[in-house]
Coordinates of C-alpha atoms in Angstrom, one line a residue:
Chain Z
X1 CA 150.3 65.8 91.5
X2 CA 148.8 67.6 94.3
X3 CA 152.0 69.0 95.4
X4 CA 153.2 70.0 92.1
X5 CA 150.0 72.3 91.7
X6 CA 150.6 73.5 95.2
X7 CA 154.3 74.5 94.4
X8 CA 153.0 76.0 91.4
X9 CA 150.5 78.3 93.3
X10 CA 153.1 79.0 95.8
X11 CA 155.5 80.1 93.1
X12 CA 152.8 82.4 91.7
X13 CA 152.2 84.0 94.9
X14 CA 155.9 84.6 95.2
X15 CA 155.9 86.3 91.8
X16 CA 153.0 88.7 92.8
X17 CA 154.5 89.7 96.1
X18 CA 157.9 90.2 94.3
X19 CA 156.3 92.5 91.8
X20 CA 154.4 94.5 94.6
X21 CA 157.7 94.8 96.5
X22 CA 159.4 96.1 93.3
X23 CA 156.6 98.6 92.9
X24 CA 157.0 99.8 96.6
X25 CA 160.7 100.0 96.4
X26 CA 161.3 101.4 92.9
X27 CA 160.6 105.1 93.7
X28 CA 163.1 104.7 96.6
X29 CA 165.7 103.3 94.1
X30 CA 165.0 106.0 91.5
X31 CA 165.4 108.6 94.3
X32 CA 168.8 107.1 95.3
X33 CA 170.0 106.9 91.7
X34 CA 168.8 110.3 90.5
X35 CA 170.4 112.1 93.3
X36 CA 173.9 111.0 92.1
X37 CA 173.3 112.5 88.6
X38 CA 174.2 115.8 87.3
X39 CA 171.2 117.8 86.2
X40 CA 171.9 117.6 82.4
X41 CA 172.2 113.8 82.6
X42 CA 169.1 113.6 84.6
X43 CA 167.1 115.5 81.7
X44 CA 168.6 113.4 79.1
X45 CA 168.2 110.0 80.8
X46 CA 165.9 110.0 83.5
X47 CA 165.9 106.3 83.7
X48 CA 169.4 104.8 83.4
X49 CA 172.1 104.4 86.0
X50 CA 174.4 107.5 86.4
X51 CA 177.3 107.2 84.0
X52 CA 179.7 108.7 86.8
X53 CA 178.7 108.5 90.4
X54 CA 178.4 112.3 91.3
X55 CA 178.1 113.5 94.8
X56 CA 178.0 117.3 94.1
X57 CA 174.4 117.5 94.8
X58 CA 175.0 116.2 98.4
X59 CA 178.0 118.6 98.7
X60 CA 175.8 121.6 97.5
X61 CA 173.1 120.6 100.1
X62 CA 175.6 120.5 103.0
X63 CA 177.1 123.8 102.2
X64 CA 174.6 126.0 100.1
X65 CA 171.6 124.9 102.2
X66 CA 173.4 124.3 105.7
X67 CA 172.2 120.9 106.1
X68 CA 174.0 120.2 109.2
X69 CA 172.2 122.9 111.0
X70 CA 168.8 121.6 109.5
X71 CA 169.5 118.1 110.8
X72 CA 170.6 119.6 114.1
X73 CA 167.6 121.7 114.3
X74 CA 165.3 118.6 114.0
X75 CA 167.1 116.4 116.2
X76 CA 167.0 118.9 118.9
X77 CA 163.2 119.5 118.4
X78 CA 162.5 115.7 118.2
X79 CA 164.6 115.0 121.2
X80 CA 163.2 117.7 123.5
X81 CA 159.6 116.8 122.4
X82 CA 160.3 113.3 123.2
X83 CA 161.5 113.9 126.8
X84 CA 158.6 116.4 127.2
X85 CA 155.8 114.0 126.0
X86 CA 157.3 111.0 127.9
X87 CA 157.7 113.1 131.0
X88 CA 153.9 114.0 131.0
X89 CA 152.6 110.6 129.5
X90 CA 154.3 108.0 131.6
X91 CA 152.9 109.0 135.0
X92 CA 149.6 109.4 133.4
X93 CA 149.6 106.0 131.8
X94 CA 150.9 104.2 135.0
X95 CA 148.0 105.9 136.9
X96 CA 145.4 104.6 134.2
X97 CA 147.0 101.2 134.1
X98 CA 147.9 100.3 137.7
X99 CA 146.5 102.9 140.3
X100 CA 143.0 102.9 141.8
X101 CA 141.2 106.2 142.0
X102 CA 138.0 107.7 141.5
X103 CA 136.7 108.8 138.2
X104 CA 139.6 106.9 136.7
X105 CA 137.5 105.6 133.8
X106 CA 136.1 109.1 133.3
X107 CA 139.6 110.6 132.9
X108 CA 140.6 107.9 130.5
X109 CA 137.7 108.3 128.2
X110 CA 138.4 112.1 128.0
X111 CA 142.0 111.5 127.4
X112 CA 141.2 109.1 124.6
X113 CA 138.5 111.2 123.2
X114 CA 141.2 113.9 122.8
X115 CA 142.9 111.7 120.3
X116 CA 140.1 112.2 117.8
X117 CA 140.2 116.1 117.9
X118 CA 141.7 117.1 114.4
X119 CA 144.9 119.2 114.9
X120 CA 143.8 121.8 112.6
X121 CA 140.9 122.9 114.9
X122 CA 143.3 124.3 117.5
X123 CA 146.0 125.5 115.4
X124 CA 144.9 129.0 114.6
X125 CA 144.3 130.2 118.2
X126 CA 147.6 128.5 119.2
X127 CA 149.5 130.2 116.4
X128 CA 148.0 133.7 117.6
X129 CA 148.7 132.7 121.2
X130 CA 152.3 132.0 120.5
X131 CA 152.8 135.1 118.4
X132 CA 151.3 137.1 121.2
X133 CA 153.8 135.6 123.8
X134 CA 156.6 136.0 121.5
X135 CA 157.0 132.3 120.9
X136 CA 156.6 131.9 117.3
X137 CA 159.9 131.5 115.2
X138 CA 161.2 129.9 118.3
X139 CA 161.8 126.2 119.0
X140 CA 159.8 126.1 122.0
X141 CA 156.5 126.6 120.0
X142 CA 157.0 123.5 117.9
X143 CA 158.2 121.6 121.0
X144 CA 155.3 122.5 122.7
X145 CA 152.6 121.8 120.2
X146 CA 154.3 118.4 119.3
X147 CA 154.7 117.0 122.7
X148 CA 151.3 118.2 123.9
X149 CA 149.4 117.0 121.0
X150 CA 151.1 113.6 121.2
X151 CA 150.1 113.1 124.8
X152 CA 146.8 111.3 124.4
X153 CA 148.0 108.7 121.8
X154 CA 151.1 108.0 123.9
X155 CA 149.0 107.7 127.0
X156 CA 146.8 105.3 125.1
X157 CA 149.5 103.1 123.9
X158 CA 151.6 103.1 127.3
X159 CA 148.4 102.3 129.2
X160 CA 147.7 99.3 127.0
X161 CA 151.2 98.1 127.4
X162 CA 151.4 98.9 131.2
X163 CA 148.4 96.8 131.8
X164 CA 150.5 93.8 131.1
X165 CA 152.9 94.6 134.0
X166 CA 152.7 91.9 136.7
X167 CA 150.9 93.2 139.7
X168 CA 153.0 91.2 142.2
X169 CA 156.1 93.2 141.7
X170 CA 154.1 96.4 142.1
X171 CA 152.5 95.1 145.3
X172 CA 155.9 94.2 146.7
X173 CA 157.4 97.6 146.1
X174 CA 154.1 99.1 147.8
X175 CA 154.8 96.8 150.8
X176 CA 158.5 97.7 150.9
X177 CA 157.2 101.3 151.3
X178 CA 159.1 102.6 148.3
X179 CA 158.6 106.4 147.6
X180 CA 156.9 107.1 144.3
X181 CA 160.0 108.4 142.6
X182 CA 161.9 105.3 143.7
X183 CA 159.4 102.9 142.5
X184 CA 159.0 105.0 139.3
X185 CA 162.7 105.1 138.4
X186 CA 163.7 101.7 139.8
X187 CA 160.7 99.5 138.8
X188 CA 158.0 101.1 136.6
X189 CA 160.2 102.7 134.1
X190 CA 162.4 99.7 133.5
X191 CA 159.4 97.4 133.2
X192 CA 157.7 99.7 130.6
X193 CA 161.0 100.3 128.6
X194 CA 159.7 98.3 125.5
X195 CA 156.6 100.3 125.4
X196 CA 158.4 103.7 125.8
X197 CA 160.5 102.6 122.9
X198 CA 157.7 101.6 120.6
X199 CA 155.7 104.9 121.3
X200 CA 159.0 107.0 121.0
X201 CA 159.6 105.5 117.6
X202 CA 156.2 106.5 116.6
X203 CA 156.4 110.0 117.8
X204 CA 159.9 110.5 116.6
X205 CA 159.2 109.6 113.0
X206 CA 155.9 111.5 113.1
X207 CA 157.7 114.7 114.2
X208 CA 160.6 114.2 111.9
X209 CA 158.1 114.0 108.9
X210 CA 155.8 116.6 110.2
X211 CA 155.2 119.5 107.9
X212 CA 152.4 121.5 109.1
X213 CA 153.5 122.4 112.7
X214 CA 157.0 123.7 111.8
X215 CA 155.8 125.1 108.7
X216 CA 153.5 127.5 110.5
X217 CA 155.4 128.3 113.7
X218 CA 158.9 128.7 112.3
X219 CA 159.7 131.5 109.5
X220 CA 163.4 131.9 109.4
X221 CA 165.4 129.7 107.3
X222 CA 167.8 129.0 110.2
X223 CA 165.3 127.5 112.5
X224 CA 163.6 125.2 110.0
X225 CA 163.3 121.5 110.1
X226 CA 164.7 119.0 107.4
X227 CA 161.3 118.4 106.1
X228 CA 160.0 122.0 105.9
X229 CA 163.5 123.1 104.3
X230 CA 162.9 120.4 101.6
X231 CA 159.2 121.6 101.1
X232 CA 160.1 125.2 101.0
X233 CA 163.7 126.2 100.4
X234 CA 164.5 123.4 98.0
X235 CA 161.2 123.9 96.2
X236 CA 162.5 127.2 94.9
X237 CA 165.0 125.1 93.0
X238 CA 162.2 122.8 91.9
X239 CA 163.6 122.7 88.2
X240 CA 166.7 121.2 89.6
X241 CA 165.2 117.7 90.2
X242 CA 168.6 115.9 91.1
X243 CA 169.3 118.4 93.8
X244 CA 165.6 118.0 95.1
X245 CA 165.8 114.3 95.2
X246 CA 169.1 114.4 97.0
X247 CA 167.3 116.4 99.7
X248 CA 164.5 114.1 99.8
X249 CA 167.0 111.1 100.2
X250 CA 168.9 112.7 103.0
X251 CA 165.6 113.7 104.8
X252 CA 164.4 110.1 104.6
X253 CA 167.5 108.4 105.9
X254 CA 166.8 108.8 109.6
X255 CA 163.4 107.3 109.4
X256 CA 164.6 104.5 107.4
X257 CA 167.3 103.9 109.8
X258 CA 165.0 103.8 112.8
X259 CA 162.6 101.6 110.8
X260 CA 165.5 99.1 109.9
X261 CA 166.7 99.1 113.5
X262 CA 163.4 99.0 115.3
X263 CA 161.0 97.0 113.0
X264 CA 159.6 94.7 115.7
X265 CA 158.7 97.6 117.8
X266 CA 156.9 99.3 115.0
X267 CA 154.9 96.0 114.1
X268 CA 154.0 95.9 118.0
X269 CA 152.8 99.6 118.1
X270 CA 150.5 99.1 115.0
X271 CA 148.9 95.9 116.5
X272 CA 148.2 97.7 119.8
X273 CA 146.4 100.3 117.9
X274 CA 144.4 97.7 115.9
X275 CA 143.1 95.2 118.5
X276 CA 142.5 97.8 121.3
Chain W
X1 CA 150.9 103.4 149.7
X2 CA 147.6 103.3 151.3
X3 CA 144.5 103.4 149.2
X4 CA 143.7 107.3 150.1
X5 CA 147.3 108.0 149.1
X6 CA 147.1 106.2 145.9
X7 CA 144.0 108.2 144.9
X8 CA 146.2 111.4 145.3
X9 CA 149.0 110.0 143.6
X10 CA 146.9 108.8 140.6
X11 CA 145.1 112.3 140.3
X12 CA 148.5 114.2 140.6
X13 CA 149.9 111.9 137.8
X14 CA 147.2 113.1 135.6
X15 CA 147.3 116.7 136.4
X16 CA 150.3 118.0 134.2
X17 CA 148.8 116.2 131.2
X18 CA 145.4 117.4 131.5
X19 CA 146.7 120.9 132.4
X20 CA 148.5 121.2 129.1
X21 CA 146.0 119.6 126.9
X22 CA 143.5 122.2 128.4
X23 CA 145.8 125.1 127.6
X24 CA 147.0 124.0 124.2
X25 CA 144.0 121.9 122.9
X26 CA 140.9 122.5 124.9
X27 CA 141.0 126.2 125.2
X28 CA 142.0 127.0 121.6
X29 CA 139.3 124.5 120.2
X30 CA 136.6 126.6 122.0
X31 CA 138.5 129.6 120.7
X32 CA 138.0 128.4 117.5
X33 CA 134.3 127.6 117.9
X34 CA 133.8 131.2 119.1
X35 CA 135.8 132.9 116.3
X36 CA 133.9 130.9 113.7
X37 CA 131.1 133.3 114.3
X38 CA 133.4 136.4 113.8
X39 CA 135.3 138.1 110.9
X40 CA 138.8 137.8 112.4
X41 CA 142.1 138.7 111.1
X42 CA 144.2 137.7 113.9
X43 CA 143.9 141.1 115.7
X44 CA 140.5 142.3 115.8
X45 CA 137.4 140.3 115.5
X46 CA 133.9 141.4 114.8
X47 CA 130.9 139.2 115.7
X48 CA 129.1 138.2 112.5
X49 CA 126.8 135.4 113.5
X50 CA 126.3 132.7 111.1
X51 CA 127.7 134.6 108.2
X52 CA 130.9 132.5 107.7
X53 CA 128.9 129.3 107.7
X54 CA 126.4 130.8 105.2
X55 CA 129.4 131.8 103.1
X56 CA 130.9 128.5 103.2
X57 CA 127.4 126.9 102.2
X58 CA 126.6 129.4 99.6
X59 CA 129.9 130.1 97.7
X60 CA 130.4 126.7 96.2
X61 CA 133.7 126.2 98.2
X62 CA 132.2 123.6 100.5
X63 CA 130.6 121.3 97.7
X64 CA 134.0 121.5 95.9
X65 CA 136.0 120.6 99.0
X66 CA 133.7 117.8 99.9
X67 CA 133.9 116.6 96.5
X68 CA 137.6 116.3 96.9
X69 CA 137.5 114.8 100.1
X70 CA 134.8 112.4 98.7
X71 CA 137.2 111.4 95.9
X72 CA 139.8 110.3 98.6
X73 CA 137.1 108.7 100.7
X74 CA 136.1 106.5 97.7
X75 CA 139.7 105.4 97.2
X76 CA 139.7 103.9 100.8
X77 CA 138.0 100.6 99.8
X78 CA 140.6 100.1 97.1
X79 CA 143.5 100.2 99.5
X80 CA 141.5 98.0 101.8
X81 CA 141.0 95.4 99.2
X82 CA 144.7 95.6 98.1
X83 CA 146.1 95.3 101.6
X84 CA 143.8 92.5 102.6
X85 CA 144.7 90.6 99.2
X86 CA 148.5 91.2 100.0
X87 CA 148.3 90.1 103.6
X88 CA 146.3 86.7 102.5
X89 CA 149.0 86.2 100.1
X90 CA 151.9 86.8 102.6
X91 CA 150.2 84.6 105.1
X92 CA 150.9 81.7 102.8
X93 CA 154.5 82.3 103.9
X94 CA 156.2 81.7 100.7
X95 CA 159.9 82.1 100.7
X96 CA 160.9 85.8 101.2
X97 CA 157.6 86.8 103.0
X98 CA 159.3 88.4 105.9
X99 CA 161.5 90.6 103.5
X100 CA 158.4 91.5 101.5
X101 CA 156.5 92.5 104.7
X102 CA 159.4 94.8 105.8
X103 CA 159.8 96.2 102.2
X104 CA 156.1 97.0 101.9
X105 CA 156.1 99.1 105.2
X106 CA 159.2 101.2 104.2
X107 CA 157.3 103.9 102.2
X108 CA 155.1 104.4 105.4
X109 CA 157.8 105.6 107.3
X110 CA 158.6 108.3 105.0
X111 CA 157.2 111.8 105.2
X112 CA 154.3 112.8 102.8
X113 CA 156.6 115.7 101.7
X114 CA 159.1 113.0 100.5
X115 CA 156.4 110.9 98.8
X116 CA 154.8 113.8 97.2
X117 CA 157.9 115.5 95.7
X118 CA 159.0 112.1 94.7
X119 CA 156.0 111.4 92.8
X120 CA 156.1 114.9 91.5
X121 CA 159.5 114.4 90.0
X122 CA 158.4 111.1 88.4
X123 CA 155.4 112.5 86.9
X124 CA 156.8 115.8 85.3
X125 CA 156.5 116.3 81.5
X126 CA 159.8 114.9 80.7
X127 CA 159.9 112.8 83.7
X128 CA 160.4 109.0 84.2
X129 CA 156.6 108.0 83.7
X130 CA 156.4 109.6 80.3
X131 CA 159.8 108.4 79.2
X132 CA 158.8 104.9 80.2
X133 CA 155.7 105.1 78.1
X134 CA 157.4 106.5 75.2
X135 CA 160.0 103.8 75.3
X136 CA 157.3 101.2 75.5
X137 CA 155.7 102.5 72.3
X138 CA 152.9 104.0 74.2
X139 CA 153.6 107.6 73.5
X140 CA 150.0 108.2 72.9
X141 CA 149.3 107.9 76.7
X142 CA 152.0 110.4 77.7
X143 CA 150.2 113.5 79.2
X144 CA 150.9 116.4 81.3
X145 CA 150.2 114.5 84.6
X146 CA 150.5 117.3 87.1
X147 CA 148.5 120.0 85.4
X148 CA 145.1 118.4 84.7
X149 CA 142.6 117.4 87.2
X150 CA 141.7 113.8 86.8
X151 CA 145.4 112.8 86.5
X152 CA 146.4 114.9 89.6
X153 CA 143.9 113.1 91.7
X154 CA 145.2 109.8 90.3
X155 CA 148.7 110.7 91.5
X156 CA 147.5 111.8 95.0
X157 CA 145.7 108.6 95.5
X158 CA 148.6 106.5 94.1
X159 CA 150.7 108.2 96.8
X160 CA 148.1 107.6 99.4
X161 CA 148.1 104.0 98.5
X162 CA 151.9 103.7 98.4
X163 CA 152.0 105.2 102.0
X164 CA 149.4 102.9 103.3
X165 CA 149.8 99.5 102.0
X166 CA 152.5 98.5 104.5
X167 CA 150.2 99.6 107.4
X168 CA 147.4 97.6 106.2
X169 CA 149.4 94.6 105.5
X170 CA 150.9 94.6 108.9
X171 CA 147.6 95.1 110.6
X172 CA 145.8 92.3 108.8
X173 CA 148.9 89.9 109.0
X174 CA 148.8 90.2 112.8
X175 CA 145.1 89.6 112.6
X176 CA 145.6 86.5 110.4
X177 CA 148.1 84.9 112.7
X178 CA 145.8 85.2 115.6
X179 CA 143.3 82.5 113.9
X180 CA 143.5 79.4 115.6
X181 CA 145.1 76.5 113.8
X182 CA 142.4 74.1 115.1
X183 CA 139.5 76.1 113.4
X184 CA 141.4 75.7 110.2
X185 CA 142.0 72.1 110.6
X186 CA 138.3 71.5 111.7
X187 CA 137.2 73.3 108.6
X188 CA 139.5 71.3 106.5
X189 CA 138.2 68.0 107.9
X190 CA 134.6 69.3 107.2
X191 CA 135.8 69.7 103.5
X192 CA 135.7 73.4 103.1
X193 CA 138.0 74.4 100.4
X194 CA 140.3 77.3 100.2
X195 CA 137.7 79.9 99.1
X196 CA 135.1 78.9 101.7
X197 CA 137.7 78.9 104.4
X198 CA 138.5 82.5 103.2
X199 CA 135.0 83.6 103.2
X200 CA 133.7 81.9 106.3
X201 CA 136.8 82.0 108.6
X202 CA 139.5 84.3 107.4
X203 CA 137.6 87.4 106.5
X204 CA 135.0 87.2 109.5
X205 CA 138.0 87.0 111.9
X206 CA 139.6 90.1 110.4
X207 CA 136.4 92.2 110.9
X208 CA 138.0 94.2 113.9
X209 CA 141.2 94.8 112.0
X210 CA 139.3 95.9 108.7
X211 CA 137.1 98.1 110.7
X212 CA 140.1 99.7 112.6
X213 CA 141.9 100.3 109.3
X214 CA 138.8 101.8 107.5
X215 CA 138.2 104.2 110.3
X216 CA 141.8 105.3 110.6
X217 CA 142.1 105.9 107.0
X218 CA 138.6 107.6 106.5
X219 CA 139.9 110.2 109.2
X220 CA 143.3 110.4 107.5
X221 CA 141.6 111.5 104.2
X222 CA 139.8 114.2 106.2
X223 CA 142.7 115.5 108.3
X224 CA 146.0 113.9 107.1
X225 CA 146.2 115.0 103.4
X226 CA 148.0 118.3 104.0
X227 CA 151.5 117.1 103.2
X228 CA 150.6 115.3 100.0
X229 CA 148.5 118.1 98.6
X230 CA 151.1 120.8 99.6
X231 CA 153.9 119.0 97.9
X232 CA 152.2 117.6 94.8
X233 CA 149.6 120.1 93.5
X234 CA 149.4 122.9 96.1
X235 CA 145.7 122.5 95.9
X236 CA 145.6 123.6 92.3
X237 CA 144.5 124.3 89.7
X238 CA 142.4 126.8 91.5
X239 CA 140.9 124.8 94.3
X240 CA 140.2 121.8 92.3
X241 CA 142.5 119.5 94.4
X242 CA 142.0 121.3 97.7
X243 CA 140.5 119.2 100.6
X244 CA 139.2 120.9 103.6
X245 CA 142.3 120.6 105.7
X246 CA 144.3 122.3 103.1
X247 CA 141.5 124.9 102.6
X248 CA 141.9 126.0 106.2
X249 CA 145.6 126.4 105.9
X250 CA 145.2 128.5 102.9
X251 CA 142.4 130.6 104.4
X252 CA 144.2 131.1 107.7
X253 CA 147.8 131.5 106.9
X254 CA 147.8 132.7 103.4
X255 CA 144.7 134.9 103.1
X256 CA 144.3 135.9 106.6
X257 CA 140.8 135.0 106.9
X258 CA 141.0 133.5 110.5
X259 CA 137.3 133.7 111.0
X260 CA 136.3 131.9 108.0
X261 CA 139.1 129.3 108.4
X262 CA 137.8 128.8 112.0
X263 CA 134.3 128.1 110.6
X264 CA 135.7 125.4 108.4
X265 CA 137.6 123.9 111.2
X266 CA 134.3 123.5 113.0
X267 CA 132.9 121.7 110.0
X268 CA 135.9 119.4 109.9
X269 CA 135.6 118.9 113.6
X270 CA 132.0 117.7 113.3
X271 CA 133.0 115.5 110.3
X272 CA 135.5 113.8 112.3
X273 CA 133.3 113.5 115.3
X274 CA 130.6 111.9 113.2
X275 CA 133.0 109.5 111.9
X276 CA 134.3 108.6 115.3
X277 CA 130.5 108.3 116.6
X278 CA 129.8 105.7 113.8
X279 CA 133.0 103.8 114.8
X280 CA 131.8 103.6 118.5
X281 CA 128.5 102.3 117.3
X282 CA 129.7 99.8 115.1
X283 CA 132.5 98.5 117.4
X284 CA 129.7 98.0 120.1
X285 CA 128.0 95.9 117.8
X286 CA 131.1 94.0 116.8
X287 CA 131.6 93.1 120.5
X288 CA 128.3 91.5 120.8

């Protein structure tokens, strides 16, 4: 009797969870299906499956909106920002986690406090600074802002993860008299690789999805990122919803792919933030 | 490496990061503070004292924006409750729970722009929501969702929830899985029923996670709504759905009132600092 009612409860829980999953997924299905419809069909039957699978929206995006270049731009900006932010954050995180020096905690607190400064409080002077030195409408402005403003959270996450590195190995390389760069590339970097992957996924998806920074610093269409192009260029055709939705779908594919491949890293990163 | 050497290596490891933060975060921040007391078009600035702040307080913009932020703020407990419920249900580990967990997080990985435009396309006049209502015989409930104020907020909050559910679920699930089985078994032996175990074991052990989730999302509704507002309402009609961060963007980059926008940024800075201060106070109490 008891197991029967327990089974019933579990079944109900399953139903509730499935309904929520459907609600979470339906907009994505809708986006995928609508992007395969001609505009007229979309207006007549916004709900149904497409009568004929139709890829002209994607072809239009690739040719009329030079989608390949937009993807290329975004990939280059995100890639450069990743390299820059890691190059700046890994040594700092290692120092905070494992090296002993004066005022270490003081510096760490300053670094973490920087995390809470809203980005918008420094965007106006930075924009003017960039335009004064001629960096606006140039990738360097976006890469600089992205990588520098990601430093505090990157250092925070990497420091938390590096604290778990075993001290014995580090002591051993110290005794062996390894130079700093040798220790860094042969021991520290390989050992902290999972943390580097976690933080890189967070940063890369954040940057890929960022609207404000590239919207402000880049003006010419040829330099835009995918997300900005969807928000600005495609929005000029906003009555053509299937076209817009195909753009949204393509803009979402990279983050979705990253998520599917690296799920466990994302969970780990979220938890590190949560437990402190 | 000797201790003395280690000290220098440590400090030099921090140097590049701190240098760049000083140039691109610290200095511009002080610059914003300074220019909040000026009238500034980006080229010339004239000192006007507290005028910007007085204007913000007197022209009715601030109450309106704060009202808008407050509406989002009041929506935070809702998503907290939903995420908590869903994670407690997921923790029962019914078949398929791993898949559900992954599916719930999927929207969180998408850009606010994608989520915003997607919602916008669903809620247009002849969009899927109105069609669905008509097909279900609820034609009386169809409205022009995107052009009236209460429904615009509803859509914005719906998107915020859709984005945030996965994050909350994952955070609370990890909190739940750290509760020791012994504690649970002991409670069972003592005759605690499911509801009592929930109230006296599960929820209290989730306090740090609940607290973290709340703070992150409270800060988010002050500094993170730009993408959603930009793509769904554009802050309109008028400034009816404009939160502070979006207003800073409008004033600085559309109207060119850099001084006024700086003053708004200073307001926002102090709001976020105030929230962080509360966070520190509460987390100290939680540790005790």
